[in-house]
Coordinates of N, CA, C and O in Angstrom, one line a residue:
X1 N 51.5 275.5 -29.9 CA 51.2 274.9 -28.6 C 50.1 273.9 -28.8 O 49.1 274.1 -29.5
X2 N 50.2 272.8 -28.0 CA 49.2 271.7 -28.1 C 47.9 272.2 -27.3 O 47.9 272.7 -26.2
X3 N 46.8 272.1 -28.0 CA 45.5 272.5 -27.4 C 45.0 271.4 -26.6 O 44.8 270.3 -27.0
X4 N 44.6 271.7 -25.3 CA 44.1 270.7 -24.4 C 42.7 270.2 -24.7 O 42.4 269.1 -24.6
X5 N 41.9 271.2 -25.2 CA 40.5 270.9 -25.5 C 40.3 271.0 -27.0 O 40.2 272.1 -27.5
X6 N 40.2 269.9 -27.7 CA 40.0 270.0 -29.1 C 38.5 269.5 -29.3 O 38.2 268.3 -29.1
X7 N 37.7 270.4 -29.8 CA 36.3 270.2 -29.9 C 36.0 269.1 -31.0 O 35.1 268.3 -30.8
X8 N 36.8 269.0 -32.0 CA 36.5 268.0 -33.1 C 36.8 266.6 -32.5 O 36.0 265.7 -32.8
X9 N 37.9 266.4 -31.7 CA 38.1 265.1 -31.2 C 37.1 264.7 -30.1 O 36.7 263.5 -30.1
X10 N 36.6 265.7 -29.4 CA 35.6 265.4 -28.4 C 34.3 265.0 -29.1 O 33.6 264.0 -28.7
X11 N 33.9 265.7 -30.2 CA 32.7 265.3 -30.9 C 32.8 263.9 -31.6 O 31.9 263.2 -31.6
X12 N 34.0 263.6 -32.1 CA 34.2 262.2 -32.6 C 34.0 261.2 -31.6 O 33.3 260.2 -31.8
X13 N 34.6 261.4 -30.4 CA 34.4 260.4 -29.3 C 32.9 260.4 -28.9 O 32.4 259.3 -28.5
X14 N 32.2 261.5 -28.9 CA 30.8 261.6 -28.6 C 30.0 260.7 -29.5 O 29.1 260.0 -29.1
X15 N 30.3 260.9 -30.8 CA 29.5 260.1 -31.8 C 29.9 258.6 -31.7 O 29.0 257.7 -31.9
X16 N 31.1 258.3 -31.4 CA 31.5 256.9 -31.2 C 30.7 256.3 -30.0 O 30.2 255.1 -30.1
X17 N 30.5 257.0 -28.9 CA 29.8 256.6 -27.8 C 28.3 256.3 -28.1 O 27.7 255.4 -27.7
X18 N 27.7 257.2 -28.9 CA 26.4 257.1 -29.4 C 26.2 255.8 -30.2 O 25.3 255.0 -30.0
X19 N 27.1 255.6 -31.1 CA 27.0 254.4 -32.0 C 27.2 253.1 -31.1 O 26.5 252.1 -31.3
X20 N 28.2 253.1 -30.2 CA 28.4 252.0 -29.4 C 27.2 251.7 -28.5 O 26.8 250.6 -28.3
X21 N 26.6 252.7 -27.9 CA 25.3 252.6 -27.1 C 24.2 252.0 -28.0 O 23.5 251.1 -27.5
X22 N 24.1 252.4 -29.2 CA 23.0 251.9 -30.1 C 23.3 250.4 -30.4 O 22.3 249.6 -30.4
X23 N 24.5 250.0 -30.6 CA 24.8 248.6 -30.9 C 24.6 247.8 -29.7 O 24.0 246.7 -29.8
X24 N 25.0 248.2 -28.5 CA 24.8 247.5 -27.3 C 23.3 247.3 -27.0 O 22.8 246.3 -26.6
X25 N 22.5 248.4 -27.2 CA 21.1 248.3 -27.1 C 20.5 247.3 -28.0 O 19.6 246.5 -27.5
X26 N 20.9 247.3 -29.2 CA 20.4 246.3 -30.2 C 20.7 244.9 -29.8 O 19.9 244.0 -29.8
X27 N 22.0 244.6 -29.4 CA 22.4 243.3 -29.0 C 21.7 242.8 -27.7 O 21.1 241.7 -27.7
X28 N 21.6 243.6 -26.7 CA 20.9 243.2 -25.5 C 19.4 243.1 -25.7 O 18.8 242.2 -25.1
X29 N 18.8 243.9 -26.4 CA 17.4 243.7 -26.7 C 17.1 242.4 -27.5 O 16.2 241.7 -27.2
X30 N 18.0 242.1 -28.4 CA 17.9 240.9 -29.1 C 18.0 239.7 -28.2 O 17.3 238.7 -28.3
X31 N 19.0 239.7 -27.3 CA 19.2 238.7 -26.3 C 17.9 238.5 -25.4 O 17.5 237.4 -25.1
X32 N 17.4 239.6 -25.0 CA 16.2 239.5 -24.2 C 15.0 238.9 -24.9 O 14.3 238.0 -24.4
X33 N 14.8 239.4 -26.2 CA 13.7 238.8 -27.0 C 13.9 237.3 -27.3 O 13.0 236.5 -27.2
X34 N 15.2 236.9 -27.5 CA 15.5 235.5 -27.7 C 15.1 234.7 -26.5 O 14.6 233.6 -26.5
X35 N 15.5 235.3 -25.3 CA 15.2 234.6 -24.0 C 13.7 234.5 -23.8 O 13.2 233.5 -23.3
X36 N 13.0 235.5 -24.1 CA 11.5 235.5 -23.9 C 10.9 234.4 -24.8 O 10.0 233.6 -24.3
X37 N 11.3 234.3 -26.0 CA 10.7 233.3 -26.9 C 11.2 231.9 -26.7 O 10.5 230.9 -27.0
X38 N 12.4 231.7 -26.1 CA 12.8 230.3 -25.8 C 12.4 229.8 -24.5 O 12.1 228.6 -24.3
X39 N 12.2 230.7 -23.5 CA 11.8 230.3 -22.1 C 10.7 231.2 -21.6 O 11.0 232.0 -20.7
X40 N 9.5 231.1 -22.1 CA 8.5 232.1 -21.7 C 8.0 231.9 -20.3 O 7.4 232.8 -19.8
X41 N 8.2 230.7 -19.7 CA 7.7 230.5 -18.4 C 8.5 231.2 -17.3 O 8.1 231.3 -16.1
X42 N 9.7 231.6 -17.5 CA 10.6 232.2 -16.5 C 10.4 233.7 -16.5 O 11.1 234.4 -17.2
X43 N 9.5 234.3 -15.8 CA 9.2 235.7 -15.8 C 10.2 236.5 -15.0 O 10.5 237.6 -15.4
X44 N 10.6 236.0 -13.9 CA 11.5 236.8 -13.0 C 12.9 237.2 -13.7 O 13.2 238.4 -13.7
X45 N 13.6 236.2 -14.3 CA 14.8 236.6 -15.0 C 14.6 237.6 -16.1 O 15.4 238.5 -16.3
X46 N 13.5 237.4 -16.9 CA 13.2 238.2 -18.0 C 12.9 239.6 -17.5 O 13.3 240.7 -18.0
X47 N 12.1 239.7 -16.4 CA 11.7 241.0 -15.8 C 12.9 241.8 -15.3 O 13.0 243.0 -15.5
X48 N 13.8 241.0 -14.7 CA 15.0 241.7 -14.1 C 15.9 242.2 -15.3 O 16.5 243.3 -15.3
X49 N 16.0 241.4 -16.4 CA 16.8 241.8 -17.5 C 16.2 243.0 -18.2 O 16.9 243.9 -18.6
X50 N 14.9 243.0 -18.3 CA 14.2 244.2 -19.0 C 14.4 245.4 -18.1 O 14.7 246.5 -18.6
X51 N 14.2 245.3 -16.8 CA 14.4 246.4 -15.9 C 15.8 247.0 -15.9 O 16.1 248.2 -16.0
X52 N 16.8 246.1 -16.0 CA 18.2 246.5 -16.1 C 18.5 247.2 -17.4 O 19.2 248.2 -17.4
X53 N 17.9 246.7 -18.5 CA 18.1 247.3 -19.8 C 17.4 248.7 -19.8 O 18.0 249.7 -20.3
X54 N 16.3 248.8 -19.2 CA 15.6 250.2 -19.2 C 16.4 251.2 -18.3 O 16.5 252.3 -18.7
X55 N 16.9 250.7 -17.2 CA 17.7 251.6 -16.4 C 19.0 252.0 -17.1 O 19.4 253.2 -17.1
X56 N 19.6 251.1 -17.8 CA 20.8 251.4 -18.6 C 20.5 252.4 -19.8 O 21.3 253.3 -20.0
X57 N 19.4 252.2 -20.4 CA 19.0 253.1 -21.5 C 18.7 254.5 -21.0 O 19.2 255.5 -21.5
X58 N 18.0 254.6 -19.9 CA 17.7 255.9 -19.3 C 19.0 256.6 -18.8 O 19.2 257.8 -19.1
X59 N 19.9 255.9 -18.2 CA 21.2 256.5 -17.8 C 22.0 256.9 -19.0 O 22.6 258.0 -19.0
X60 N 22.1 256.1 -20.0 CA 22.8 256.4 -21.2 C 22.3 257.7 -21.9 O 23.1 258.6 -22.3
X61 N 21.0 257.8 -22.0 CA 20.4 259.0 -22.6 C 20.7 260.2 -21.8 O 21.1 261.3 -22.3
X62 N 20.6 260.1 -20.5 CA 20.9 261.3 -19.6 C 22.3 261.7 -19.7 O 22.6 262.9 -19.8
X63 N 23.3 260.7 -19.7 CA 24.7 261.1 -19.9 C 25.0 261.7 -21.2 O 25.8 262.6 -21.3
X64 N 24.3 261.2 -22.3 CA 24.6 261.7 -23.6 C 24.1 263.1 -23.7 O 24.8 264.0 -24.3
X65 N 23.0 263.4 -23.2 CA 22.4 264.8 -23.2 C 23.4 265.7 -22.4 O 23.7 266.8 -22.9
X66 N 23.8 265.3 -21.2 CA 24.7 266.1 -20.4 C 26.1 266.4 -21.2 O 26.6 267.5 -21.1
X67 N 26.6 265.3 -21.8 CA 27.9 265.5 -22.5 C 27.7 266.4 -23.7 O 28.6 267.3 -24.0
X68 N 26.6 266.3 -24.4 CA 26.3 267.2 -25.6 C 26.2 268.7 -25.1 O 26.8 269.6 -25.7
X69 N 25.6 268.9 -24.0 CA 25.4 270.2 -23.4 C 26.8 270.8 -23.0 O 27.2 271.9 -23.3
X70 N 27.7 269.9 -22.4 CA 29.0 270.4 -22.0 C 29.9 270.7 -23.2 O 30.7 271.6 -23.2
X71 N 29.8 269.9 -24.3 CA 30.5 270.1 -25.5 C 30.1 271.4 -26.2 O 31.0 272.2 -26.6
X72 N 28.8 271.7 -26.2 CA 28.4 272.9 -26.9 C 28.8 274.1 -26.1 O 29.0 275.2 -26.7
X73 N 28.8 274.0 -24.8 CA 29.2 275.2 -24.0 C 30.7 275.4 -23.8 O 31.2 276.4 -23.4
X74 N 31.5 274.3 -24.2 CA 32.9 274.4 -24.2 C 33.5 274.0 -22.8 O 34.7 274.1 -22.5
X75 N 32.6 273.5 -22.0 CA 33.1 273.0 -20.7 C 33.7 271.6 -20.8 O 33.4 270.9 -21.7
X76 N 34.6 271.3 -19.9 CA 35.2 269.9 -20.0 C 34.1 268.9 -19.7 O 33.3 269.1 -18.8
X77 N 34.2 267.8 -20.4 CA 33.1 266.8 -20.2 C 33.3 266.1 -18.9 O 32.3 265.8 -18.2
X78 N 34.5 265.8 -18.4 CA 34.7 265.3 -17.1 C 35.8 266.1 -16.4 O 36.8 266.3 -17.0
X79 N 35.5 266.6 -15.2 CA 36.4 267.3 -14.5 C 37.2 266.4 -13.5 O 36.9 265.2 -13.4
X80 N 38.1 267.0 -12.7 CA 38.9 266.2 -11.8 C 38.1 265.6 -10.7 O 38.3 264.5 -10.2
X81 N 37.0 266.3 -10.3 CA 36.2 265.7 -9.2 C 35.5 264.5 -9.6 O 35.4 263.5 -8.9
X82 N 34.9 264.4 -10.9 CA 34.2 263.3 -11.4 C 35.2 262.1 -11.5 O 34.9 261.0 -11.2
X83 N 36.4 262.4 -12.0 CA 37.4 261.3 -12.2 C 37.8 260.7 -10.8 O 37.9 259.5 -10.6
X84 N 37.9 261.6 -9.8 CA 38.3 261.1 -8.5 C 37.1 260.4 -7.8 O 37.3 259.3 -7.2
X85 N 35.9 260.8 -8.1 CA 34.7 260.1 -7.6 C 34.6 258.7 -8.2 O 34.3 257.7 -7.5
X86 N 34.9 258.6 -9.5 CA 34.9 257.3 -10.1 C 36.0 256.3 -9.5 O 35.7 255.1 -9.3
X87 N 37.1 256.9 -9.2 CA 38.2 256.1 -8.6 C 37.8 255.6 -7.3 O 37.9 254.4 -6.9
X88 N 37.3 256.5 -6.4 CA 36.9 256.1 -5.1 C 35.6 255.1 -5.1 O 35.6 254.2 -4.3
X89 N 34.7 255.4 -6.1 CA 33.6 254.5 -6.2 C 34.0 253.1 -6.6 O 33.5 252.1 -6.2
X90 N 35.0 253.0 -7.5 CA 35.5 251.7 -8.0 C 36.2 251.0 -6.8 O 36.1 249.8 -6.7
X91 N 36.9 251.8 -6.0 CA 37.6 251.2 -4.8 C 36.6 250.6 -3.9 O 36.7 249.5 -3.4
X92 N 35.5 251.4 -3.6 CA 34.5 250.9 -2.7 C 33.8 249.7 -3.3 O 33.5 248.7 -2.6
X93 N 33.5 249.7 -4.6 CA 32.8 248.6 -5.2 C 33.6 247.3 -5.2 O 33.1 246.2 -4.9
X94 N 34.9 247.5 -5.4 CA 35.7 246.3 -5.4 C 35.8 245.7 -3.9 O 35.6 244.5 -3.8
X95 N 35.9 246.5 -3.0 CA 36.0 246.1 -1.6 C 34.7 245.4 -1.1 O 34.7 244.3 -0.6
X96 N 33.6 246.1 -1.4 CA 32.3 245.5 -0.9 C 31.8 244.3 -1.8 O 31.1 243.5 -1.3
X97 N 32.2 244.3 -3.0 CA 31.8 243.1 -3.8 C 32.5 241.9 -3.4 O 32.0 240.8 -3.6
X98 N 33.7 242.0 -2.8 CA 34.4 240.8 -2.2 C 33.6 240.3 -1.1 O 33.4 239.1 -1.0
X99 N 33.0 241.1 -0.2 CA 32.1 240.7 0.8 C 30.8 240.1 0.3 O 30.3 239.1 0.8
X100 N 30.3 240.6 -0.8 CA 29.1 240.1 -1.5 C 29.4 238.7 -2.0 O 28.6 237.8 -1.8
X101 N 30.6 238.5 -2.7 CA 30.9 237.2 -3.2 C 31.1 236.2 -2.0 O 30.8 235.0 -2.1
X102 N 31.7 236.6 -0.9 CA 31.8 235.8 0.3 C 30.5 235.3 0.8 O 30.3 234.1 1.1
X103 N 29.5 236.2 0.9 CA 28.2 235.9 1.3 C 27.5 234.9 0.3 O 26.8 234.0 0.7
X104 N 27.7 235.1 -1.0 CA 27.2 234.2 -2.0 C 27.7 232.8 -1.8 O 27.0 231.8 -1.9
X105 N 29.0 232.7 -1.6 CA 29.6 231.4 -1.4 C 29.2 230.7 -0.1 O 29.1 229.5 0.0
X106 N 29.0 231.5 0.9 CA 28.5 231.0 2.2 C 27.1 230.4 2.1 O 26.8 229.3 2.6
X107 N 26.2 231.1 1.4 CA 24.9 230.6 1.2 C 24.7 229.9 -0.2 O 23.6 229.9 -0.8
X108 N 25.8 229.2 -0.6 CA 25.8 228.5 -1.9 C 24.7 227.4 -1.9 O 24.1 227.1 -2.9
X109 N 24.5 226.7 -0.7 CA 23.6 225.6 -0.7 C 22.1 226.0 -0.9 O 21.3 225.3 -1.3
X110 N 21.8 227.3 -0.5 CA 20.4 227.7 -0.6 C 20.1 228.2 -2.0 O 19.0 228.4 -2.4
X111 N 21.1 228.5 -2.8 CA 20.9 228.9 -4.2 C 20.9 227.7 -5.1 O 21.7 226.8 -5.0
X112 N 19.9 227.6 -6.0 CA 19.7 226.4 -6.8 C 20.6 226.2 -8.0 O 21.0 225.1 -8.3
X113 N 21.0 227.3 -8.6 CA 21.8 227.2 -9.8 C 23.0 228.1 -9.7 O 23.0 229.1 -9.0
X114 N 24.1 227.7 -10.4 CA 25.3 228.6 -10.4 C 25.0 229.9 -11.2 O 25.7 230.9 -10.9
X115 N 24.1 229.8 -12.2 CA 23.8 231.0 -12.9 C 23.2 232.1 -12.0 O 23.4 233.3 -12.2
X116 N 22.4 231.6 -11.0 CA 21.8 232.6 -10.1 C 22.9 233.2 -9.2 O 22.9 234.5 -9.0
X117 N 23.9 232.5 -8.8 CA 25.0 233.0 -8.0 C 25.7 234.1 -8.9 O 26.1 235.1 -8.4
X118 N 26.0 233.7 -10.1 CA 26.8 234.6 -11.0 C 26.0 235.9 -11.2 O 26.5 237.0 -11.2
X119 N 24.7 235.8 -11.5 CA 23.9 237.0 -11.7 C 23.8 237.9 -10.5 O 23.9 239.1 -10.6
X120 N 23.6 237.3 -9.3 CA 23.6 238.1 -8.1 C 24.9 238.8 -7.9 O 24.9 240.0 -7.5
X121 N 26.0 238.1 -8.1 CA 27.3 238.7 -7.9 C 27.6 239.8 -8.9 O 28.1 240.9 -8.5
X122 N 27.3 239.6 -10.1 CA 27.6 240.7 -11.1 C 26.7 241.9 -11.0 O 27.1 243.0 -10.9
X123 N 25.4 241.6 -10.9 CA 24.4 242.8 -10.7 C 24.6 243.5 -9.3 O 24.5 244.7 -9.2
X124 N 25.0 242.7 -8.3 CA 25.3 243.3 -7.0 C 26.5 244.2 -7.1 O 26.5 245.3 -6.5
X125 N 27.6 243.7 -7.7 CA 28.8 244.5 -7.9 C 28.5 245.8 -8.6 O 29.0 246.9 -8.3
X126 N 27.7 245.7 -9.7 CA 27.4 246.9 -10.5 C 26.5 247.9 -9.7 O 26.7 249.1 -9.7
X127 N 25.6 247.3 -8.9 CA 24.7 248.2 -8.0 C 25.6 248.9 -6.9 O 25.4 250.0 -6.7
X128 N 26.5 248.2 -6.4 CA 27.4 248.8 -5.4 C 28.2 249.9 -6.0 O 28.3 251.0 -5.4
X129 N 28.7 249.7 -7.2 CA 29.5 250.8 -7.9 C 28.6 252.0 -8.1 O 29.0 253.1 -7.9
X130 N 27.4 251.7 -8.6 CA 26.4 252.8 -8.9 C 26.1 253.6 -7.7 O 26.0 254.9 -7.7
X131 N 25.8 252.9 -6.6 CA 25.4 253.6 -5.4 C 26.6 254.4 -4.8 O 26.5 255.5 -4.4
X132 N 27.8 253.8 -4.9 CA 29.0 254.5 -4.4 C 29.3 255.7 -5.2 O 29.6 256.8 -4.7
X133 N 29.2 255.6 -6.5 CA 29.4 256.8 -7.4 C 28.4 257.9 -7.1 O 28.8 259.1 -7.1
X134 N 27.1 257.5 -7.0 CA 26.1 258.5 -6.7 C 26.4 259.2 -5.4 O 26.3 260.4 -5.2
X135 N 26.8 258.4 -4.3 CA 27.1 259.0 -3.0 C 28.3 260.0 -3.1 O 28.2 261.1 -2.6
X136 N 29.4 259.6 -3.8 CA 30.5 260.5 -3.8 C 30.3 261.7 -4.7 O 30.8 262.8 -4.4
X137 N 29.4 261.6 -5.7 CA 29.1 262.8 -6.5 C 28.2 263.7 -5.8 O 28.4 264.9 -5.9
X138 N 27.3 263.2 -4.9 CA 26.4 264.1 -4.3 C 27.0 264.7 -3.0 O 26.8 265.9 -2.7
X139 N 27.8 263.9 -2.2 CA 28.3 264.4 -1.0 C 29.7 265.0 -1.1 O 30.0 265.9 -0.4
X140 N 30.5 264.4 -2.0 CA 31.9 264.8 -2.1 C 32.8 264.4 -0.9 O 33.9 264.9 -0.8
X141 N 32.3 263.5 -0.1 CA 33.1 263.0 1.0 C 33.9 261.8 0.6 O 33.3 260.7 0.4
X142 N 35.2 262.0 0.5 CA 36.1 260.9 0.2 C 36.8 260.5 1.5 O 37.4 261.3 2.1
X143 N 36.7 259.2 1.9 CA 37.4 258.7 3.0 C 38.8 258.4 2.7 O 39.1 257.5 1.9
X144 N 39.8 259.1 3.2 CA 41.2 258.8 2.9 C 41.9 258.3 4.1 O 41.6 258.6 5.2

């Protein structure tokens, strides 16, 4: 009979995630250092990039520790509730990011660069997804 929970496959995926996280950390850190050395006068974009990178690192470390604990105890890494919360959070993020992009295009004349609009839109969409996922995980209230 096919075993639903194969610890070896889960550990392989776990190590792949760790390697991928390390590679992404290396690439993004390199990009930030390159940006610092090429345009040192622009503190705000560099500060936002560094803050985003630090939040991403902290979240990655926390998730990696939680997954390792779940693998060692034999618990499923993601249950149905978490999967459902991700689906609903993605739905909310998509819906509200459309409103965000609409606001960005309405106030297009007040933004000086297209890169600013793109950065606000992407980071805003990611922030909406993160807040929605946190809300659904903590409250468990799904609007159907």
